[in-house]
PDB file of C-alpha atoms in Angstrom:
ATOM      1  CA  ALA A   1      74.763  32.148-104.725  1.00 43.00           C
ATOM      2  CA  PRO A   2      71.416  30.431-105.035  1.00 51.00           C
ATOM      3  CA  ASN A   3      68.335  32.056-103.605  1.00 54.00           C
ATOM      4  CA  ILE A   4      66.422  29.914-101.139  1.00 56.00           C
ATOM      5  CA  PHE A   5      62.876  30.699-100.140  1.00 57.00           C
ATOM      6  CA  GLU A   6      60.260  28.831 -98.164  1.00 60.00           C
ATOM      7  CA  VAL A   7      56.538  28.579 -98.803  1.00 60.00           C
ATOM      8  CA  LYS A   8      54.284  27.230 -96.044  1.00 62.00           C
ATOM      9  CA  PRO A   9      50.713  26.367 -97.048  1.00 61.00           C
ATOM     10  CA  GLU A  10      47.978  27.095 -94.539  1.00 62.00           C
ATOM     11  CA  THR A  11      46.235  23.803 -95.262  1.00 62.00           C
ATOM     12  CA  LYS A  12      47.417  20.283 -96.036  1.00 63.00           C
ATOM     13  CA  LEU A  13      48.412  19.840 -99.693  1.00 59.00           C
ATOM     14  CA  VAL A  14      47.895  16.616-101.620  1.00 60.00           C
ATOM     15  CA  SER A  15      49.276  16.813-105.133  1.00 57.00           C
ATOM     16  CA  GLN A  16      51.351  14.937-107.688  1.00 52.00           C
ATOM     17  CA  SER A  17      52.744  18.118-109.183  1.00 53.00           C
ATOM     18  CA  ILE A  18      53.996  21.410-107.882  1.00 55.00           C
ATOM     19  CA  LYS A  19      54.409  24.512-110.012  1.00 54.00           C
ATOM     20  CA  VAL A  20      56.550  27.407-108.872  1.00 54.00           C
ATOM     21  CA  TYR A  21      56.079  30.835-110.429  1.00 52.00           C
ATOM     22  CA  LEU A  22      58.701  33.512-109.889  1.00 52.00           C
ATOM     23  CA  ASP A  23      57.965  37.223-109.831  1.00 51.00           C
ATOM     24  CA  THR A  24      61.147  38.582-111.369  1.00 51.00           C
ATOM     25  CA  THR A  25      60.384  42.287-111.524  1.00 50.00           C
ATOM     26  CA  ARG A  26      63.691  43.072-109.864  1.00 48.00           C
ATOM     27  CA  VAL A  27      65.789  40.457-111.669  1.00 49.00           C
ATOM     28  CA  LYS A  28      66.867  40.886-115.277  1.00 47.00           C
ATOM     29  CA  GLY A  29      67.412  37.822-117.422  1.00 49.00           C
ATOM     30  CA  TRP A  30      66.084  34.301-117.231  1.00 48.00           C
ATOM     31  CA  ASN A  31      65.632  32.234-114.097  1.00 49.00           C
ATOM     32  CA  GLU A  32      65.487  28.522-113.547  1.00 52.00           C
ATOM     33  CA  ILE A  33      64.930  26.107-110.701  1.00 52.00           C
ATOM     34  CA  ASP A  34      67.144  23.025-110.603  1.00 52.00           C
ATOM     35  CA  ALA A  35      65.474  21.380-107.615  1.00 55.00           C
ATOM     36  CA  VAL A  36      62.805  21.915-104.984  1.00 58.00           C
ATOM     37  CA  GLN A  37      63.032  20.490-101.472  1.00 61.00           C
ATOM     38  CA  LEU A  38      59.712  19.260-100.115  1.00 63.00           C
ATOM     39  CA  VAL A  39      59.281  19.213 -96.332  1.00 62.00           C
ATOM     40  CA  SER A  40      56.475  17.190 -94.766  1.00 64.00           C
ATOM     41  CA  SER A  41      54.594  18.044 -91.579  1.00 63.00           C
ATOM     42  CA  ASN A  42      56.863  15.652 -89.615  1.00 69.00           C
ATOM     43  CA  ASN A  43      59.890  17.548 -91.000  1.00 68.00           C
ATOM     44  CA  SER A  44      61.059  14.743 -93.305  1.00 67.00           C
ATOM     45  CA  ARG A  45      62.647  16.144 -96.458  1.00 65.00           C
ATOM     46  CA  GLN A  46      62.720  15.026-100.060  1.00 63.00           C
ATOM     47  CA  TRP A  47      64.215  16.681-103.144  1.00 59.00           C
ATOM     48  CA  ALA A  48      62.131  16.995-106.313  1.00 58.00           C
ATOM     49  CA  THR A  49      64.768  17.310-109.018  1.00 51.00           C
ATOM     50  CA  LYS A  50      62.314  17.274-111.901  1.00 49.00           C
ATOM     51  CA  ALA A  51      60.585  20.437-110.733  1.00 48.00           C
ATOM     52  CA  SER A  52      59.451  22.888-113.372  1.00 47.00           C
ATOM     53  CA  ALA A  53      59.257  26.619-113.003  1.00 46.00           C
ATOM     54  CA  SER A  54      57.995  29.577-114.944  1.00 45.00           C
ATOM     55  CA  SER A  55      59.618  32.974-114.787  1.00 45.00           C
ATOM     56  CA  THR A  56      57.313  35.894-115.385  1.00 45.00           C
ATOM     57  CA  TYR A  57      57.938  39.595-115.464  1.00 46.00           C
ATOM     58  CA  ALA A  58      54.993  40.510-113.261  1.00 45.00           C
ATOM     59  CA  THR A  59      54.164  43.961-112.034  1.00 44.00           C
ATOM     60  CA  ARG A  60      52.865  44.864-108.636  1.00 46.00           C
ATOM     61  CA  ALA A  61      49.416  46.456-108.476  1.00 49.00           C
ATOM     62  CA  GLY A  62      49.635  50.175-109.165  1.00 47.00           C
ATOM     63  CA  LYS A  63      53.208  50.037-110.492  1.00 50.00           C
ATOM     64  CA  SER A  64      54.137  50.048-114.152  1.00 48.00           C
ATOM     65  CA  GLU A  65      56.847  47.874-115.726  1.00 52.00           C
ATOM     66  CA  SER A  66      59.909  49.984-116.484  1.00 57.00           C
ATOM     67  CA  ARG A  67      62.013  47.315-118.194  1.00 64.00           C
ATOM     68  CA  GLU A  68      62.662  48.382-121.776  1.00 83.00           C
ATOM     69  CA  ILE A  69      62.147  45.678-124.368  1.00 88.00           C
ATOM     70  CA  THR A  70      64.670  45.937-127.182  1.00 91.00           C
ATOM     71  CA  TRP A  71      65.974  43.650-129.913  1.00 91.00           C
ATOM     72  CA  ASP A  72      69.162  43.133-127.885  1.00 91.00           C
ATOM     73  CA  SER A  73      67.313  42.281-124.651  1.00 90.00           C
ATOM     74  CA  LEU A  74      65.093  39.583-126.179  1.00 94.00           C
ATOM     75  CA  PRO A  75      66.326  35.988-126.448  1.00 96.00           C
ATOM     76  CA  PRO A  76      67.034  34.435-129.848  1.00 97.00           C
ATOM     77  CA  SER A  77      64.630  31.801-131.151  1.00 97.00           C
ATOM     78  CA  VAL A  78      64.860  28.980-133.677  1.00 98.00           C
ATOM     79  CA  VAL A  79      63.582  30.074-137.094  1.00 98.00           C
ATOM     80  CA  LYS A  80      64.531  26.996-139.153  1.00 98.00           C
ATOM     81  CA  THR A  81      65.769  23.443-138.776  1.00 98.00           C
ATOM     82  CA  VAL A  82      67.025  20.881-141.274  1.00 99.00           C
ATOM     83  CA  PRO A  83      65.295  18.527-141.194  1.00 98.00           C
ATOM     84  CA  GLN A  84      62.061  20.419-140.576  1.00 98.00           C
ATOM     85  CA  ALA A  85      60.366  19.710-137.235  1.00 97.00           C
ATOM     86  CA  GLY A  86      57.592  17.140-137.579  1.00 97.00           C
ATOM     87  CA  SER A  87      58.957  15.587-140.775  1.00 97.00           C
ATOM     88  CA  THR A  88      58.200  11.866-141.068  1.00 97.00           C
ATOM     89  CA  ASP A  89      60.115  11.097-144.265  1.00 97.00           C
ATOM     90  CA  VAL A  90      63.669  12.306-143.590  1.00 98.00           C
ATOM     91  CA  ASP A  91      66.378  10.661-145.698  1.00 98.00           C
ATOM     92  CA  PRO A  92      68.441   8.469-143.324  1.00 98.00           C
ATOM     93  CA  ASP A  93      71.517   9.366-145.411  1.00 98.00           C
ATOM     94  CA  LEU A  94      71.271  12.988-144.188  1.00 98.00           C
ATOM     95  CA  LYS A  95      74.665  13.711-142.608  1.00 98.00           C
ATOM     96  CA  GLU A  96      73.998  17.030-140.859  1.00 98.00           C
ATOM     97  CA  ILE A  97      71.282  18.543-138.704  1.00 99.00           C
ATOM     98  CA  ALA A  98      71.164  22.345-138.879  1.00 99.00           C
ATOM     99  CA  VAL A  99      69.450  24.811-136.562  1.00 99.00           C
ATOM    100  CA  THR A 100      69.128  28.494-137.515  1.00 98.00           C
ATOM    101  CA  PHE A 101      68.430  31.228-134.964  1.00 98.00           C
ATOM    102  CA  SER A 102      66.799  34.654-135.275  1.00 98.00           C
ATOM    103  CA  LYS A 103      69.921  36.534-134.146  1.00 98.00           C
ATOM    104  CA  ASP A 104      73.713  36.338-134.440  1.00 98.00           C
ATOM    105  CA  MET A 105      75.038  33.839-131.918  1.00 98.00           C
ATOM    106  CA  LEU A 106      78.161  33.341-129.810  1.00 96.00           C
ATOM    107  CA  THR A 107      79.930  30.785-131.987  1.00 95.00           C
ATOM    108  CA  ASP A 108      83.035  29.638-130.094  1.00 93.00           C
ATOM    109  CA  ARG A 109      81.933  26.167-128.896  1.00 90.00           C
ATOM    110  CA  MET A 110      78.617  27.616-127.711  1.00 93.00           C
ATOM    111  CA  TRP A 111      75.848  25.064-128.170  1.00 95.00           C
ATOM    112  CA  ALA A 112      73.616  22.782-126.126  1.00 96.00           C
ATOM    113  CA  VAL A 113      72.312  19.804-128.103  1.00 97.00           C
ATOM    114  CA  VAL A 114      70.400  17.885-125.431  1.00 97.00           C
ATOM    115  CA  GLN A 115      69.031  14.341-125.449  1.00 96.00           C
ATOM    116  CA  ILE A 116      66.037  12.998-123.545  1.00 94.00           C
ATOM    117  CA  SER A 117      66.962   9.347-124.155  1.00 96.00           C
ATOM    118  CA  ASN A 118      69.724   7.308-125.778  1.00 96.00           C
ATOM    119  CA  GLU A 119      67.164   5.607-128.023  1.00 97.00           C
ATOM    120  CA  THR A 120      65.883   8.817-129.630  1.00 97.00           C
ATOM    121  CA  PHE A 121      69.152  10.770-129.901  1.00 98.00           C
ATOM    122  CA  PRO A 122      71.145  10.550-133.137  1.00 98.00           C
ATOM    123  CA  LYS A 123      74.707   9.324-133.180  1.00 98.00           C
ATOM    124  CA  THR A 124      76.755  12.502-133.464  1.00 97.00           C
ATOM    125  CA  ARG A 125      80.190  12.925-134.975  1.00 96.00           C
ATOM    126  CA  LYS A 126      82.935  15.443-134.237  1.00 95.00           C
ATOM    127  CA  GLY A 127      82.807  18.789-135.913  1.00 95.00           C
ATOM    128  CA  ILE A 128      79.803  20.705-134.572  1.00 97.00           C
ATOM    129  CA  HIS A 129      80.231  24.202-135.990  1.00 97.00           C
ATOM    130  CA  TYR A 130      78.517  27.434-137.004  1.00 98.00           C
ATOM    131  CA  LEU A 131      78.220  28.622-140.590  1.00 98.00           C
ATOM    132  CA  ASP A 132      79.672  31.996-141.553  1.00 98.00           C
ATOM    133  CA  ASP A 133      76.208  33.567-141.109  1.00 98.00           C
ATOM    134  CA  LYS A 134      76.755  33.230-137.300  1.00 98.00           C
ATOM    135  CA  ARG A 135      73.145  32.051-136.955  1.00 98.00           C
ATOM    136  CA  THR A 136      73.236  28.452-138.174  1.00 99.00           C
ATOM    137  CA  CYS A 137      74.754  25.645-136.100  1.00 98.00           C
ATOM    138  CA  VAL A 138      75.523  22.370-137.901  1.00 98.00           C
ATOM    139  CA  ILE A 139      75.635  19.020-136.079  1.00 98.00           C
ATOM    140  CA  PRO A 140      77.234  16.099-137.994  1.00 98.00           C
ATOM    141  CA  VAL A 141      75.142  12.933-137.470  1.00 98.00           C
ATOM    142  CA  ASP A 142      74.683   9.325-138.538  1.00 98.00           C
ATOM    143  CA  LEU A 143      70.969   8.519-138.818  1.00 98.00           C
ATOM    144  CA  GLU A 144      69.268   5.129-139.044  1.00 98.00           C
ATOM    145  CA  PRO A 145      66.288   4.290-141.271  1.00 98.00           C
ATOM    146  CA  GLY A 146      62.796   4.017-139.773  1.00 98.00           C
ATOM    147  CA  LYS A 147      63.651   5.770-136.517  1.00 98.00           C
ATOM    148  CA  MET A 148      62.238   8.708-134.550  1.00 98.00           C
ATOM    149  CA  TYR A 149      64.699  11.311-133.263  1.00 98.00           C
ATOM    150  CA  VAL A 150      64.139  13.823-130.433  1.00 98.00           C
ATOM    151  CA  ILE A 151      66.619  16.657-129.852  1.00 97.00           C
ATOM    152  CA  TRP A 152      66.439  19.726-127.620  1.00 97.00           C
ATOM    153  CA  PHE A 153      68.365  22.868-128.518  1.00 98.00           C
ATOM    154  CA  ASN A 154      68.832  24.404-125.053  1.00 96.00           C
ATOM    155  CA  ARG A 155      66.964  22.851-122.155  1.00 95.00           C
ATOM    156  CA  GLY A 156      67.055  23.709-118.449  1.00 93.00           C
ATOM    157  CA  ARG A 157      70.562  24.414-117.248  1.00 92.00           C
ATOM    158  CA  PHE A 158      71.955  23.326-120.637  1.00 94.00           C
ATOM    159  CA  ASN A 159      71.543  26.689-122.336  1.00 95.00           C
ATOM    160  CA  SER A 160      74.755  27.385-124.225  1.00 95.00           C
ATOM    161  CA  PHE A 161      73.037  28.523-127.430  1.00 97.00           C
ATOM    162  CA  ARG A 162      73.346  32.271-126.746  1.00 97.00           C
ATOM    163  CA  ASP A 163      73.200  35.430-128.813  1.00 97.00           C
ATOM    164  CA  THR A 164      75.994  38.010-128.914  1.00 96.00           C
ATOM    165  CA  GLU A 165      74.375  39.793-125.931  1.00 94.00           C
ATOM    166  CA  ASN A 166      74.675  36.488-123.982  1.00 94.00           C
ATOM    167  CA  ASN A 167      70.886  35.904-123.907  1.00 95.00           C
ATOM    168  CA  PRO A 168      70.160  32.141-123.900  1.00 97.00           C
ATOM    169  CA  ALA A 169      68.022  30.991-126.827  1.00 97.00           C
ATOM    170  CA  VAL A 170      64.436  29.956-126.187  1.00 97.00           C
ATOM    171  CA  PRO A 171      64.465  26.124-125.794  1.00 97.00           C
ATOM    172  CA  TYR A 172      63.383  24.317-128.976  1.00 97.00           C
ATOM    173  CA  LEU A 173      62.349  20.686-129.399  1.00 97.00           C
ATOM    174  CA  LEU A 174      63.111  19.049-132.759  1.00 98.00           C
ATOM    175  CA  VAL A 175      61.290  15.775-133.451  1.00 98.00           C
ATOM    176  CA  PHE A 176      61.480  13.940-136.788  1.00 98.00           C
ATOM    177  CA  LYS A 177      61.375  10.435-138.279  1.00 98.00           C
ATOM    178  CA  THR A 178      63.562   8.876-140.942  1.00 98.00           C
ATOM    179  CA  LYS A 179      62.200   6.874-143.867  1.00 98.00           C
ATOM    180  CA  SER A 180      62.485   3.105-143.797  1.00 96.00           C
ATOM    181  CA  LYS A 181      64.818   1.716-146.467  1.00 84.00           C
TER     182      LYS A 181
END
């Protein structure tokens, strides 16, 4: 069940952005906020669905952190992409995008290739799969010349790239451009 908490400021707030920080000393794993409900002084309500949040493992004053950090408890991260992030001369005939993680991954249809717009997302084909190394996911694509592509691997609630301990991978943004023909 979702946790709901209320914060009441002592003074009037005027802001275009709201940041929510979670103290997760008692909660293992990663946390996310899908939406924040804003309530005005006249009790009108509005949902902010593009809210962002940061989870921190804070400690209370005078108490030490007892959570053990191990290889298994840490999330996997992207260590390599093909094409390389930031490339501006990618061959538009490239037929596969590959992302390699730092740890062995759950490989049975476990991926989250996320778009931010139709215009910057490559046309994908069937057959997304992992290589035998259990760390590299391959996405079949059809690229166009002279175009910028933007792809998230894990983002927000779309976090199906997970290691064998079920830790979601750290979100990674891949941006590249193809050469003009």
